[in-house]
Short mmCIF file of C-alpha atoms in Angstrom, two decimals:
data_model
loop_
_atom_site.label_atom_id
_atom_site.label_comp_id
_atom_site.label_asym_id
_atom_site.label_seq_id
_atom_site.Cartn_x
_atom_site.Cartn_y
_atom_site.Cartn_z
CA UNK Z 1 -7.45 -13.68 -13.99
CA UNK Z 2 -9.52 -11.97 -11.41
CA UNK Z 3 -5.87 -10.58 -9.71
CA UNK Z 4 -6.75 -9.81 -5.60
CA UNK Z 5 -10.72 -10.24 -4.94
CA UNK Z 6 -12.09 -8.97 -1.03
CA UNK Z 7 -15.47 -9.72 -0.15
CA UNK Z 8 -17.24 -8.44 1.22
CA UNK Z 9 -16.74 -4.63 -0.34
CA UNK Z 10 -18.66 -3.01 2.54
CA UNK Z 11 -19.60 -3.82 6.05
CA UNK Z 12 -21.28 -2.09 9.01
CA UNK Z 13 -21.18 -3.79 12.55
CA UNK Z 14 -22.05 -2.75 16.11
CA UNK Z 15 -19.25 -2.74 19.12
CA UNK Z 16 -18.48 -6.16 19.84
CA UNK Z 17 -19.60 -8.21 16.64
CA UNK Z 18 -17.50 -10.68 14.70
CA UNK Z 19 -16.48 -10.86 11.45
CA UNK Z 20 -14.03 -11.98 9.07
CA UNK Z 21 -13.07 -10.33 5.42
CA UNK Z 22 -11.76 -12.68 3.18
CA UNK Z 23 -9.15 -12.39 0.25
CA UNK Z 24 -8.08 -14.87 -2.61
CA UNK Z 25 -5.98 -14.07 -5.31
CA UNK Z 26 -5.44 -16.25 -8.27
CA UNK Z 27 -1.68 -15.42 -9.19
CA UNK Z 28 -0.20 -18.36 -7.89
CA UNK Z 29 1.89 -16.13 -5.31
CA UNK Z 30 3.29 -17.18 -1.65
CA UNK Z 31 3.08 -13.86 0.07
CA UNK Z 32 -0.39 -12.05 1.12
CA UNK Z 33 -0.77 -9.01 3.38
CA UNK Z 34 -3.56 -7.12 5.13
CA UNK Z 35 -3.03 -3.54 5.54
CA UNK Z 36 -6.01 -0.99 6.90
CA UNK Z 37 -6.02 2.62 5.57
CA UNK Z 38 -7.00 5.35 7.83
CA UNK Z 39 -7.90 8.81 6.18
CA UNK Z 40 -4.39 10.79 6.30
CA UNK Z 41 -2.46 7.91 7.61
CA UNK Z 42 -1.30 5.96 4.46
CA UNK Z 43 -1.55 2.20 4.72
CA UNK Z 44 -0.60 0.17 7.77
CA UNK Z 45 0.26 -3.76 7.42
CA UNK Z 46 -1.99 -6.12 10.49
CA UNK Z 47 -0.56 -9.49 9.28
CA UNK Z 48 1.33 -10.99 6.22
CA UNK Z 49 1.69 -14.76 5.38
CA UNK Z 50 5.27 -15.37 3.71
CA UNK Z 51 4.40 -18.76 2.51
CA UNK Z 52 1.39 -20.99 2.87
CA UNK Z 53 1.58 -22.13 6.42
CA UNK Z 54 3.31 -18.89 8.48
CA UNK Z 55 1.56 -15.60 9.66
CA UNK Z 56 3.66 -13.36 11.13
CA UNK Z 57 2.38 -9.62 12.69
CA UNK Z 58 2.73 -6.54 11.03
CA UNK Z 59 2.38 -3.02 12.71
CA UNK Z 60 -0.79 -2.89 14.24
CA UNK Z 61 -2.01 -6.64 14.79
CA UNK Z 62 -3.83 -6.07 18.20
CA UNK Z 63 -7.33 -6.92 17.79
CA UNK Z 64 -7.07 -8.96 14.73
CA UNK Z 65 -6.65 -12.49 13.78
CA UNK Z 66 -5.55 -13.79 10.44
CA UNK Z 67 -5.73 -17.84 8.80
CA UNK Z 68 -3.74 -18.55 5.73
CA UNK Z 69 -6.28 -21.30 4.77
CA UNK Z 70 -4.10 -22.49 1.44
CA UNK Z 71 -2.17 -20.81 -1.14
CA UNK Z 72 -5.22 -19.17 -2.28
CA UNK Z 73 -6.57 -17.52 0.58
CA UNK Z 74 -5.89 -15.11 3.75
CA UNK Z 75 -8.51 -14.33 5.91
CA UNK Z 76 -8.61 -11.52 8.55
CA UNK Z 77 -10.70 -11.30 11.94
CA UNK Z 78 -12.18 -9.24 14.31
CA UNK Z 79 -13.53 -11.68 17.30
CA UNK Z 80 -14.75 -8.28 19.14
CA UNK Z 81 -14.95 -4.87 16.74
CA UNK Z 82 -14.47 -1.84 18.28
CA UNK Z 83 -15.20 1.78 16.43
CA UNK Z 84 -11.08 1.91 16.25
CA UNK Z 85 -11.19 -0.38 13.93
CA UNK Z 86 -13.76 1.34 11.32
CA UNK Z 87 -11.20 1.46 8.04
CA UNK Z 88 -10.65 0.41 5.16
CA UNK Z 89 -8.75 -3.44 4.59
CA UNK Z 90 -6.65 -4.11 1.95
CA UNK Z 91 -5.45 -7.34 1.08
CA UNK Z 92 -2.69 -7.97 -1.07
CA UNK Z 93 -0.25 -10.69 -2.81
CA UNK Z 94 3.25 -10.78 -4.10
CA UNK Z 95 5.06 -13.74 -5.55
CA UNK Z 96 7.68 -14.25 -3.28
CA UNK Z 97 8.88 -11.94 0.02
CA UNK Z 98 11.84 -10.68 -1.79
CA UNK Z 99 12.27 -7.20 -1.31
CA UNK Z 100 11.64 -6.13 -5.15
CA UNK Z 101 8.20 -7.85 -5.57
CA UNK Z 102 5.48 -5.74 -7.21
CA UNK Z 103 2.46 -6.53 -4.80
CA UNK Z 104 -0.77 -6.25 -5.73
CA UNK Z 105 -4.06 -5.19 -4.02
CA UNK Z 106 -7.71 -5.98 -4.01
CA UNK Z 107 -10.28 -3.58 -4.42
CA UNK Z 108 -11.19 -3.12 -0.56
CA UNK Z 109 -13.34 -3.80 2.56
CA UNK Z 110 -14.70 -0.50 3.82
CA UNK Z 111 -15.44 -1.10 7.32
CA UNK Z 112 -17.94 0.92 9.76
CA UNK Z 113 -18.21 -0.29 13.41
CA UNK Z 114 -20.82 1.28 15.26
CA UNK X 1 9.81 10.79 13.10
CA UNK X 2 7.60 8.30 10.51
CA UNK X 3 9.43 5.78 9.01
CA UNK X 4 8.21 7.36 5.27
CA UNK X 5 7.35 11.25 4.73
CA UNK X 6 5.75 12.96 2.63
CA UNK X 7 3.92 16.35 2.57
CA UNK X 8 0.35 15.39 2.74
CA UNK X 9 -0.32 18.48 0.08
CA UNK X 10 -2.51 19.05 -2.16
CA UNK X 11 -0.20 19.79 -4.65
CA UNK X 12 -1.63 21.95 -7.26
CA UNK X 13 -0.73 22.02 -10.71
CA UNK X 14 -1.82 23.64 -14.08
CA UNK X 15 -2.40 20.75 -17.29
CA UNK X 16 1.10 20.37 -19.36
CA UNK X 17 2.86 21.35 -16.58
CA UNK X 18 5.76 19.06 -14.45
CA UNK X 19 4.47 17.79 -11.27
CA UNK X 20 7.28 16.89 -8.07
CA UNK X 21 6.44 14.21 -5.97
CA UNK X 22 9.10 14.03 -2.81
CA UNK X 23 9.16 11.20 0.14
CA UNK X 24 12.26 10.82 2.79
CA UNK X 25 12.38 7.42 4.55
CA UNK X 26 14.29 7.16 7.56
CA UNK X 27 15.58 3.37 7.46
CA UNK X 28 18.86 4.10 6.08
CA UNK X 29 19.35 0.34 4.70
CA UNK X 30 16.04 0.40 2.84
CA UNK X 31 16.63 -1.18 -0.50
CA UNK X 32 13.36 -1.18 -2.67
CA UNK X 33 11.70 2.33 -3.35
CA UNK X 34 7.94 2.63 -5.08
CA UNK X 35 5.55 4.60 -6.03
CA UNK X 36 1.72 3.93 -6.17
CA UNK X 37 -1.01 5.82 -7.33
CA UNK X 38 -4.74 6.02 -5.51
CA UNK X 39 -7.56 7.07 -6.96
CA UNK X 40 -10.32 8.14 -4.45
CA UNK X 41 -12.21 5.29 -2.74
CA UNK X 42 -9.78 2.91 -5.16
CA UNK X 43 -6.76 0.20 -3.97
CA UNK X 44 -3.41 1.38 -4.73
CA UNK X 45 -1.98 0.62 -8.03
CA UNK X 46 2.10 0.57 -8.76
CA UNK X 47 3.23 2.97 -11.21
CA UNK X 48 7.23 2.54 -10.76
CA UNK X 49 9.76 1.04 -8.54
CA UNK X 50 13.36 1.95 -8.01
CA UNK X 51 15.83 0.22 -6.42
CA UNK X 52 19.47 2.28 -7.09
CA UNK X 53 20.72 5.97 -7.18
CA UNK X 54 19.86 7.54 -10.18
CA UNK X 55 16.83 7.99 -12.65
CA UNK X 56 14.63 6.06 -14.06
CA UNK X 57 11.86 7.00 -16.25
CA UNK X 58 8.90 5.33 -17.68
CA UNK X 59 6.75 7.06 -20.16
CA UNK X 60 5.73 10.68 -18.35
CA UNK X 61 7.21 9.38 -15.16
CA UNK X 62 10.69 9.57 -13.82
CA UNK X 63 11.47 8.47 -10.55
CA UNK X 64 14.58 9.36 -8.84
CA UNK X 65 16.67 8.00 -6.02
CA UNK X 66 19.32 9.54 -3.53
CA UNK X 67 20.32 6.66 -0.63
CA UNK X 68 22.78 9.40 0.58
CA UNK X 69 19.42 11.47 1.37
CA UNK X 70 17.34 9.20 1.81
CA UNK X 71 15.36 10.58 -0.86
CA UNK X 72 13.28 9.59 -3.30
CA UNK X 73 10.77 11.00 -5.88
CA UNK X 74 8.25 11.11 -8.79
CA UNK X 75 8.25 13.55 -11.41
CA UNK X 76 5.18 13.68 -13.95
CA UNK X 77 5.63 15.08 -17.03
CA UNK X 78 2.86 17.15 -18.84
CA UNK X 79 0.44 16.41 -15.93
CA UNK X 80 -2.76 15.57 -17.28
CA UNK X 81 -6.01 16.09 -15.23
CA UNK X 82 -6.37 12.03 -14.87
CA UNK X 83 -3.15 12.42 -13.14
CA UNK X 84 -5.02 13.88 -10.16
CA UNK X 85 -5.12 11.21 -7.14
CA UNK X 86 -3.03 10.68 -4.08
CA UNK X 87 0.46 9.00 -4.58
CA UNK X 88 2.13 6.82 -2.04
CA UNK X 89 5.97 6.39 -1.28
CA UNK X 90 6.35 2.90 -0.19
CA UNK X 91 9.96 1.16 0.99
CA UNK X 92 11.45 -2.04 1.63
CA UNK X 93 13.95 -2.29 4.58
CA UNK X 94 17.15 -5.19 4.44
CA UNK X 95 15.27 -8.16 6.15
CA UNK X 96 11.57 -6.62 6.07
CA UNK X 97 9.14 -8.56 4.03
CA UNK X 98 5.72 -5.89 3.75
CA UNK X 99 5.64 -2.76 2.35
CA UNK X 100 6.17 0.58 4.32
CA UNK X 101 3.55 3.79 2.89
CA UNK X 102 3.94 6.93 3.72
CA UNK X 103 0.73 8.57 4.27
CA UNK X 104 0.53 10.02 0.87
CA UNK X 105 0.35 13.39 -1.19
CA UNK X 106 -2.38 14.39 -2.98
CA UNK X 107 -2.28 15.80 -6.71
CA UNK X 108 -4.23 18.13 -8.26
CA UNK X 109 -4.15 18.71 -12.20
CA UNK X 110 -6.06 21.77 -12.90
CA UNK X 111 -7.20 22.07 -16.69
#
């Protein structure tokens, strides 16, 4: 089992590109997150996905778009990057919402916008 | 005040000796309490959960939980230089369904 994969693992775009960072895990789990990690500022959650079919907005959602395409998969998008955004994304997965789920997280997008 | 603090450090420590991790969250029905451990330019990996008062330990780690306080920690036993990384509180909240971090403290383990 591969666990949490991101792709891509780094990324550099200029003010005002698109992009999206993808993340599939292979656990058979319902709930996925994407957090961003800013240096001294722990990790933050954008968007979660309960359950194939919901999305629901996390703490700092505002420039960012997410698609739960199937059980599998959780994308996250930036229609119009701005240097705020340079982080770096973590996806992760948990089997159910319940509040004593381990989650677990990919290895990372590191992000640079220009 | 953050939801989840912790003093950013670093904490220093000498090899064999006991290393205290501390976080206060201020959600005071926050049920689920864990610790991760990040290694530099690495995802976070879980190395225990607690979810009532009291101890519980795992190997060289013991974490411990005061709802009272609002206070929970990590304790390392004979810290070992491969101990040295940055260790995040994370809670759970009564109807929240991600993970709140706290923004870390880092560990040193000097040999």
């Amino acid at each position: 089992n591969a666990g949490v994969t991101q792709t891509p693992k780094f990324q550099v775009l200029k003010t005002g590109q698109s992009m999206t960072l993808q993340c599939a895990q292979d656990m058979n789990h319902n709930s996925m997150y994407w957090y961003r990690q800013d240096p001294g500022m722990g990790l933050r959650l954008i968007y979660y996905s309960a359950s194939e079919g919901t999305t629901d907005k996390g703490e700092v959602p505002n420039g960012y778009n997410v698609s739960r395409l199937n059980k599998r998969e959780f994308s996250l998008r930036l229609e119009s990057a701005a240097p705020s955004q340079t982080s770096v994304y973590f996806c992760a997965s948990t089997g159910t919402p319940q509040t004593t789920d381990t989650q677990y997280f990919g290895p990372g997008t590191r992000l640079t916008v220009l | 005040q953050k939801e989840v603090e912790q003093n950013s450090g670093p904490l220093s420590v000498p090899e064999g000796a006991i290393a205290s991790l501390n976080c206060t969250y201020s959600d005071r029905v926050s049920q689920s309490f864990f610790w991760y451990r990040q290694y530099s330019g690495k995802s976070p990996e879980l190395i225990m959960s607690i979810y009532s008062n009291g101890d519980k330990e795992d190997g060289r780690f013991t974490a411990q939980l005061n709802k009272a306080s609002q206070y929970v920690s990590l304790l390392i036993r004979d810290s070992q230089p491969s101990d040295s990384a940055t260790y995040l509180c994370a809670v759970i909240g009564t109807g929240r369904r991600a993970l709140t971090f706290g923004s870390g403290t880092r560990l040193q383990v000097q040999p």
